[in-house]
Amino acid sequence: MAAETGLERLAADIRAAKFKDVHSVLVYKSGDLLLEEYFTGSSDHIDFEGGIKRIPGPEVAWNADRLHYVASVTKAVTGILAGIALDELGLSEHTLIKDLLPPDLEPSLLGKARSLTLHDLLTMTAGFRWDEWTSDDLVKLWQSDDFAKTLFSKENMGAGSEWRYNSALPNLVLRILEYRLGKPLQVWADERLFGPLGIHNYRWDKQPTGPPEGGARLHLTPRDMMKIGVTVLDGGMWQGERIIPTEWVTKMTRHQASPEGAGYGYYFWLREVGGVPYISADGDGGQQINIFPNEDMVVVMTQGNYGEWPLYMEQAQAMMRDYILPALHIKKPRQ
């Protein structure tokens, strides 16, 4: 009853507008969906090719069947697909990307970039000069007709030279995988990930060269976001079926790089809230799949606060720290 009261208080406070533009909150723990709440909020969308502009939309009543843009949660899905594909192809993430590229693309990879591996792409340590936040690199990427060639036109400072957030990298990963698999990546993803998880209602926009976007532009329902989170929580298993290789789940959610204020795996963030560690797939505006391995718990959230960092992250942390963790009597582990 105490857990229900605490989670019900969160839902009531969201409806009372104590948090800005929250669309859904779902809490799964130890086999039970303890909370699944949807709220009325904005339906704004992003005009990518027009300069990554936020386009206002009317308020809507969000529900279990309405697709939600998940922004960079897409990157985590790309990381999952990479592990499934590498296992199927018998390849290592330490393979040089120059040996994996389509023949028409390989000559464009120059200089120090020829020493890059898939590991470098998956950890955001590929060394390209890239500024996603204060420059127009991302705008130019989405306005280009070939994401990989746009990336390769940037100076490369060498693998591992620094951690730098770069949404062109997961797009390159899917370009490589589609070529190596020899079939449309989205068809293959339906067979190996979405279909087995029962995810059929989704939308995934494509790169100009054909593969789906690796860094953004995926739309899912919160329930299907939860399926992905539970599969990672359970070591790559879903309802008794192996979906993701066990070893890859470990690598993907392990500390591989060190951005400021967090750890980073293969497109998953390693964070903590209230002293409790968790693994996060998160995206602009407040889209999150938060996985708490030690608590056997997954928290999914969607928000409409696009471009409003750090508001949406602070709200997500507050909802978990001040409501969800206390309701479930989860405390900072003893050192």
Tab-separated table of C-alpha atoms in Angstrom:
chain	number	residue	atom	x	y	z
A	1	MET	CA	0.000	0.000	0.000
A	2	ALA	CA	2.871	2.390	0.810
A	3	ALA	CA	4.415	1.841	-2.627
A	4	GLU	CA	1.063	2.443	-4.299
A	5	THR	CA	0.553	5.612	-2.296
A	6	GLY	CA	3.981	6.976	-3.224
A	7	LEU	CA	3.584	6.213	-6.925
A	8	GLU	CA	0.039	7.541	-6.925
A	9	ARG	CA	1.364	10.769	-5.399
A	10	LEU	CA	3.790	11.117	-8.319
A	11	ALA	CA	0.961	10.737	-10.839
A	12	ALA	CA	-1.168	13.242	-8.912
A	13	ASP	CA	1.647	15.790	-8.778
A	14	ILE	CA	2.273	15.453	-12.517
A	15	ARG	CA	-1.423	16.099	-13.160
A	16	ALA	CA	-1.207	19.083	-10.811
A	17	ALA	CA	1.521	20.530	-13.080
A	18	LYS	CA	4.305	20.236	-10.517
A	19	PHE	CA	6.385	18.922	-13.430
A	20	LYS	CA	6.450	20.425	-16.909
A	21	ASP	CA	5.018	18.507	-19.888
A	22	VAL	CA	5.442	14.912	-18.693
A	23	HIS	CA	3.681	12.500	-21.043
A	24	SER	CA	4.132	9.092	-19.390
A	25	VAL	CA	5.750	7.284	-16.472
A	26	LEU	CA	5.990	3.496	-16.218
A	27	VAL	CA	7.626	1.558	-13.372
A	28	TYR	CA	8.440	-2.157	-13.611
A	29	LYS	CA	9.900	-4.128	-10.717
A	30	SER	CA	10.554	-7.831	-10.295
A	31	GLY	CA	8.045	-8.952	-12.904
A	32	ASP	CA	5.278	-6.476	-12.051
A	33	LEU	CA	4.261	-3.247	-13.771
A	34	LEU	CA	3.638	-1.127	-10.682
A	35	LEU	CA	2.803	2.111	-12.466
A	36	GLU	CA	1.622	2.979	-15.959
A	37	GLU	CA	0.293	6.508	-16.212
A	38	TYR	CA	-0.279	8.783	-19.206
A	39	PHE	CA	-0.909	12.505	-19.134
A	40	THR	CA	-2.104	15.348	-21.311
A	41	GLY	CA	0.753	17.288	-22.874
A	42	SER	CA	2.206	18.867	-25.982
A	43	SER	CA	2.588	17.136	-29.349
A	44	ASP	CA	5.480	19.293	-30.543
A	45	HIS	CA	7.777	17.783	-33.149
A	46	ILE	CA	11.220	18.491	-34.574
A	47	ASP	CA	11.897	19.759	-38.096
A	48	PHE	CA	15.282	18.130	-38.660
A	49	GLU	CA	16.140	19.238	-42.186
A	50	GLY	CA	14.789	22.741	-41.462
A	51	GLY	CA	17.428	23.390	-38.826
A	52	ILE	CA	16.367	21.085	-35.955
A	53	LYS	CA	13.583	23.485	-35.041
A	54	ARG	CA	10.881	22.651	-32.508
A	55	ILE	CA	7.478	22.953	-34.166
A	56	PRO	CA	4.597	23.525	-31.719
A	57	GLY	CA	1.695	21.084	-31.754
A	58	PRO	CA	-1.616	20.961	-29.894
A	59	GLU	CA	-2.032	19.328	-26.516
A	60	VAL	CA	-3.052	15.680	-26.728
A	61	ALA	CA	-4.046	12.966	-24.288
A	62	TRP	CA	-1.086	10.599	-24.421
A	63	ASN	CA	-1.950	6.918	-24.081
A	64	ALA	CA	-0.520	3.416	-24.361
A	65	ASP	CA	-1.030	3.204	-28.137
A	66	ARG	CA	0.204	6.632	-29.237
A	67	LEU	CA	3.735	6.619	-30.684
A	68	HIS	CA	6.200	8.935	-28.996
A	69	TYR	CA	9.372	10.351	-30.516
A	70	VAL	CA	12.240	8.900	-28.431
A	71	ALA	CA	15.120	11.056	-29.754
A	72	SER	CA	18.516	9.634	-28.735
A	73	VAL	CA	17.032	6.566	-27.086
A	74	THR	CA	17.443	5.470	-30.718
A	75	LYS	CA	21.197	5.307	-30.105
A	76	ALA	CA	20.732	2.629	-27.442
A	77	VAL	CA	18.608	0.617	-29.888
A	78	THR	CA	21.451	0.967	-32.394
A	79	GLY	CA	23.859	-0.334	-29.745
A	80	ILE	CA	21.632	-3.348	-29.132
A	81	LEU	CA	21.339	-4.097	-32.857
A	82	ALA	CA	25.106	-3.809	-33.246
A	83	GLY	CA	25.660	-6.589	-30.721
A	84	ILE	CA	23.083	-8.869	-32.328
A	85	ALA	CA	24.531	-8.255	-35.796
A	86	LEU	CA	28.176	-8.687	-34.807
A	87	ASP	CA	27.302	-12.016	-33.198
A	88	GLU	CA	25.467	-13.118	-36.342
A	89	LEU	CA	28.316	-12.003	-38.620
A	90	GLY	CA	31.067	-13.434	-36.435
A	91	LEU	CA	32.730	-10.026	-36.134
A	92	SER	CA	34.318	-8.152	-33.244
A	93	GLU	CA	33.664	-4.572	-32.220
A	94	HIS	CA	37.442	-4.139	-32.457
A	95	THR	CA	37.381	-4.638	-36.230
A	96	LEU	CA	38.663	-1.654	-38.224
A	97	ILE	CA	35.802	0.174	-39.888
A	98	LYS	CA	37.865	0.628	-43.067
A	99	ASP	CA	37.554	-3.143	-43.526
A	100	LEU	CA	33.761	-3.051	-43.093
A	101	LEU	CA	32.702	-0.108	-45.258
A	102	PRO	CA	30.961	-0.428	-48.623
A	103	PRO	CA	33.485	-0.085	-51.486
A	104	ASP	CA	32.050	3.256	-52.605
A	105	LEU	CA	32.498	4.734	-49.132
A	106	GLU	CA	35.875	3.344	-48.039
A	107	PRO	CA	38.015	5.794	-50.121
A	108	SER	CA	36.408	8.729	-48.271
A	109	LEU	CA	37.857	7.562	-44.941
A	110	LEU	CA	41.183	9.374	-44.640
A	111	GLY	CA	44.086	9.970	-42.262
A	112	LYS	CA	43.831	8.934	-38.637
A	113	ALA	CA	40.216	7.870	-39.192
A	114	ARG	CA	41.498	4.770	-40.993
A	115	SER	CA	42.566	3.393	-37.601
A	116	LEU	CA	39.061	3.599	-36.101
A	117	THR	CA	37.176	0.516	-34.919
A	118	LEU	CA	33.512	-0.090	-34.232
A	119	HIS	CA	34.358	0.231	-30.535
A	120	ASP	CA	35.395	3.831	-31.163
A	121	LEU	CA	32.074	4.566	-32.862
A	122	LEU	CA	30.029	2.874	-30.131
A	123	THR	CA	31.740	4.771	-27.291
A	124	MET	CA	31.750	8.251	-28.906
A	125	THR	CA	35.564	8.256	-28.831
A	126	ALA	CA	36.108	8.323	-32.607
A	127	GLY	CA	38.036	11.604	-32.571
A	128	PHE	CA	36.233	13.570	-35.283
A	129	ARG	CA	36.067	17.336	-34.784
A	130	TRP	CA	32.380	17.699	-34.041
A	131	ASP	CA	30.277	20.106	-32.004
A	132	GLU	CA	26.700	18.999	-31.522
A	133	TRP	CA	25.691	21.722	-29.089
A	134	THR	CA	27.095	25.125	-30.121
A	135	SER	CA	27.884	24.620	-33.800
A	136	ASP	CA	25.804	23.688	-36.833
A	137	ASP	CA	27.378	20.254	-37.369
A	138	LEU	CA	24.158	18.394	-36.592
A	139	VAL	CA	22.077	20.707	-38.784
A	140	LYS	CA	24.455	20.153	-41.692
A	141	LEU	CA	24.345	16.404	-41.109
A	142	TRP	CA	20.554	16.267	-41.456
A	143	GLN	CA	20.661	18.536	-44.476
A	144	SER	CA	23.219	16.343	-46.271
A	145	ASP	CA	22.488	13.514	-48.697
A	146	ASP	CA	25.150	11.194	-47.231
A	147	PHE	CA	25.696	11.184	-43.464
A	148	ALA	CA	28.874	9.107	-43.616
A	149	LYS	CA	30.620	11.361	-46.128
A	150	THR	CA	29.631	14.406	-44.059
A	151	LEU	CA	31.259	12.778	-41.033
A	152	PHE	CA	34.367	11.748	-42.973
A	153	SER	CA	34.864	15.325	-44.184
A	154	LYS	CA	35.696	16.330	-40.595
A	155	GLU	CA	39.281	16.316	-39.330
A	156	ASN	CA	40.057	13.280	-37.211
A	157	MET	CA	42.305	13.633	-34.165
A	158	GLY	CA	42.721	9.908	-33.582
A	159	ALA	CA	40.826	7.135	-31.840
A	160	GLY	CA	40.368	7.705	-28.131
A	161	SER	CA	41.668	11.276	-28.249
A	162	GLU	CA	38.577	12.469	-26.390
A	163	TRP	CA	34.925	11.656	-25.668
A	164	ARG	CA	32.706	13.777	-27.900
A	165	TYR	CA	28.981	13.322	-28.401
A	166	ASN	CA	28.416	12.750	-32.112
A	167	SER	CA	25.108	11.638	-33.619
A	168	ALA	CA	26.745	10.854	-36.948
A	169	LEU	CA	28.529	7.851	-35.410
A	170	PRO	CA	25.498	5.586	-34.765
A	171	ASN	CA	24.266	6.420	-38.259
A	172	LEU	CA	27.558	5.110	-39.605
A	173	VAL	CA	27.206	1.966	-37.477
A	174	LEU	CA	23.871	1.119	-39.099
A	175	ARG	CA	25.222	1.955	-42.570
A	176	ILE	CA	28.013	-0.556	-41.988
A	177	LEU	CA	25.721	-3.216	-40.548
A	178	GLU	CA	23.234	-2.965	-43.402
A	179	TYR	CA	26.019	-3.451	-45.944
A	180	ARG	CA	27.512	-6.406	-44.071
A	181	LEU	CA	24.151	-8.101	-43.435
A	182	GLY	CA	23.229	-7.797	-47.113
A	183	LYS	CA	19.595	-6.852	-46.495
A	184	PRO	CA	17.641	-3.760	-45.450
A	185	LEU	CA	18.549	-3.075	-41.846
A	186	GLN	CA	14.973	-2.380	-40.776
A	187	VAL	CA	13.765	-5.704	-42.220
A	188	TRP	CA	16.539	-7.487	-40.353
A	189	ALA	CA	15.788	-5.533	-37.146
A	190	ASP	CA	12.151	-6.626	-37.378
A	191	GLU	CA	13.303	-10.229	-37.560
A	192	ARG	CA	15.886	-10.077	-34.778
A	193	LEU	CA	14.675	-7.473	-32.272
A	194	PHE	CA	11.325	-5.775	-32.818
A	195	GLY	CA	9.357	-8.833	-33.918
A	196	PRO	CA	10.540	-11.113	-31.076
A	197	LEU	CA	9.679	-8.374	-28.569
A	198	GLY	CA	6.217	-7.956	-30.077
A	199	ILE	CA	7.010	-4.422	-31.248
A	200	HIS	CA	4.968	-3.846	-34.402
A	201	ASN	CA	3.583	-0.346	-33.916
A	202	TYR	CA	6.591	1.889	-34.470
A	203	ARG	CA	8.026	4.390	-36.935
A	204	TRP	CA	11.694	4.715	-37.854
A	205	ASP	CA	12.773	7.356	-40.360
A	206	LYS	CA	15.605	6.612	-42.789
A	207	GLN	CA	18.933	8.144	-43.666
A	208	PRO	CA	19.153	9.547	-47.227
A	209	THR	CA	21.246	6.520	-48.233
A	210	GLY	CA	18.687	3.962	-47.076
A	211	PRO	CA	19.401	2.585	-43.581
A	212	PRO	CA	17.278	3.818	-40.676
A	213	GLU	CA	18.579	6.661	-38.555
A	214	GLY	CA	20.995	5.369	-35.949
A	215	GLY	CA	20.994	8.405	-33.685
A	216	ALA	CA	17.389	9.620	-33.589
A	217	ARG	CA	14.024	9.693	-35.363
A	218	LEU	CA	12.642	6.458	-33.914
A	219	HIS	CA	9.080	6.535	-32.541
A	220	LEU	CA	7.909	3.923	-30.027
A	221	THR	CA	5.150	3.466	-27.480
A	222	PRO	CA	6.240	3.682	-23.820
A	223	ARG	CA	5.183	0.055	-23.347
A	224	ASP	CA	7.573	-0.990	-26.109
A	225	MET	CA	10.325	1.149	-24.588
A	226	MET	CA	9.696	-0.870	-21.430
A	227	LYS	CA	10.104	-4.151	-23.325
A	228	ILE	CA	13.546	-3.045	-24.472
A	229	GLY	CA	14.502	-2.046	-20.937
A	230	VAL	CA	13.322	-5.313	-19.402
A	231	THR	CA	15.224	-7.298	-22.043
A	232	VAL	CA	18.456	-5.503	-21.130
A	233	LEU	CA	17.664	-5.884	-17.408
A	234	ASP	CA	17.236	-9.650	-17.908
A	235	GLY	CA	20.613	-10.039	-19.600
A	236	GLY	CA	19.243	-10.095	-23.145
A	237	MET	CA	16.351	-12.490	-22.548
A	238	TRP	CA	12.687	-11.837	-23.340
A	239	GLN	CA	10.035	-14.343	-22.275
A	240	GLY	CA	12.526	-17.198	-22.340
A	241	GLU	CA	14.056	-16.311	-25.718
A	242	ARG	CA	17.613	-15.069	-26.163
A	243	ILE	CA	17.422	-11.714	-27.991
A	244	ILE	CA	20.764	-10.037	-27.222
A	245	PRO	CA	23.990	-12.013	-26.636
A	246	THR	CA	24.781	-12.159	-22.921
A	247	GLU	CA	28.346	-10.940	-23.396
A	248	TRP	CA	27.128	-7.965	-25.408
A	249	VAL	CA	24.697	-6.856	-22.696
A	250	THR	CA	27.642	-6.820	-20.284
A	251	LYS	CA	29.855	-4.817	-22.643
A	252	MET	CA	27.090	-2.448	-23.674
A	253	THR	CA	26.212	-1.502	-20.095
A	254	ARG	CA	29.772	-1.449	-18.730
A	255	HIS	CA	31.900	1.659	-18.246
A	256	GLN	CA	33.670	2.125	-21.588
A	257	ALA	CA	34.233	5.899	-21.644
A	258	SER	CA	34.081	8.874	-19.272
A	259	PRO	CA	32.067	11.903	-20.334
A	260	GLU	CA	31.842	14.634	-17.705
A	261	GLY	CA	29.477	13.731	-14.892
A	262	ALA	CA	28.669	10.173	-16.003
A	263	GLY	CA	29.980	6.940	-17.419
A	264	TYR	CA	29.270	5.658	-20.908
A	265	GLY	CA	28.952	2.181	-22.374
A	266	TYR	CA	27.872	1.387	-25.936
A	267	TYR	CA	25.296	4.202	-26.388
A	268	PHE	CA	24.048	3.679	-22.825
A	269	TRP	CA	24.738	6.157	-20.010
A	270	LEU	CA	25.880	5.036	-16.552
A	271	ARG	CA	24.440	7.336	-13.908
A	272	GLU	CA	23.125	7.416	-10.364
A	273	VAL	CA	20.201	9.039	-8.613
A	274	GLY	CA	20.007	9.396	-4.851
A	275	GLY	CA	23.227	7.382	-4.711
A	276	VAL	CA	21.578	4.453	-6.542
A	277	PRO	CA	23.329	3.452	-9.805
A	278	TYR	CA	21.387	2.904	-13.000
A	279	ILE	CA	21.866	2.479	-16.747
A	280	SER	CA	20.047	4.877	-19.030
A	281	ALA	CA	19.003	5.164	-22.643
A	282	ASP	CA	17.928	8.760	-22.879
A	283	GLY	CA	16.987	11.333	-25.447
A	284	ASP	CA	16.318	15.007	-25.896
A	285	GLY	CA	13.144	16.311	-24.327
A	286	GLY	CA	13.094	13.755	-21.509
A	287	GLN	CA	12.734	10.348	-23.187
A	288	GLN	CA	14.275	7.695	-20.938
A	289	ILE	CA	14.604	3.964	-20.369
A	290	ASN	CA	16.255	3.725	-16.930
A	291	ILE	CA	17.484	0.298	-15.868
A	292	PHE	CA	18.301	-0.457	-12.219
A	293	PRO	CA	20.036	-3.869	-12.245
A	294	ASN	CA	20.498	-4.132	-8.473
A	295	GLU	CA	16.818	-3.354	-7.863
A	296	ASP	CA	15.416	-5.491	-10.719
A	297	MET	CA	13.637	-2.364	-11.924
A	298	VAL	CA	13.035	-0.358	-15.105
A	299	VAL	CA	11.585	3.160	-15.214
A	300	VAL	CA	10.348	4.555	-18.539
A	301	MET	CA	9.509	8.216	-19.000
A	302	THR	CA	8.476	10.416	-21.906
A	303	GLN	CA	8.333	14.208	-21.876
A	304	GLY	CA	7.801	17.000	-24.380
A	305	ASN	CA	10.582	19.325	-23.239
A	306	TYR	CA	12.655	19.275	-26.445
A	307	GLY	CA	15.774	21.409	-26.360
A	308	GLU	CA	15.272	22.199	-22.669
A	309	TRP	CA	18.348	20.679	-21.052
A	310	PRO	CA	18.819	20.488	-18.080
A	311	LEU	CA	15.110	20.853	-17.206
A	312	TYR	CA	14.033	17.460	-18.478
A	313	MET	CA	16.945	15.654	-16.811
A	314	GLU	CA	16.349	17.421	-13.502
A	315	GLN	CA	12.662	16.457	-13.676
A	316	ALA	CA	13.480	12.819	-14.400
A	317	GLN	CA	15.943	12.670	-11.527
A	318	ALA	CA	13.462	14.331	-9.160
A	319	MET	CA	10.666	11.907	-10.072
A	320	MET	CA	12.927	8.946	-9.380
A	321	ARG	CA	14.739	10.359	-6.330
A	322	ASP	CA	11.777	11.949	-4.537
A	323	TYR	CA	8.936	9.590	-5.479
A	324	ILE	CA	9.831	6.262	-7.072
A	325	LEU	CA	12.838	5.199	-4.993
A	326	PRO	CA	11.246	6.137	-1.635
A	327	ALA	CA	7.949	4.456	-2.601
A	328	LEU	CA	9.827	1.212	-3.213
A	329	HIS	CA	12.130	1.672	-0.197
A	330	ILE	CA	15.228	1.791	-2.385
A	331	LYS	CA	18.187	3.483	-0.747
A	332	LYS	CA	21.812	4.250	-1.540
A	333	PRO	CA	23.811	1.021	-1.140
A	334	ARG	CA	26.240	0.843	1.756
A	335	GLN	CA	29.862	1.305	0.817
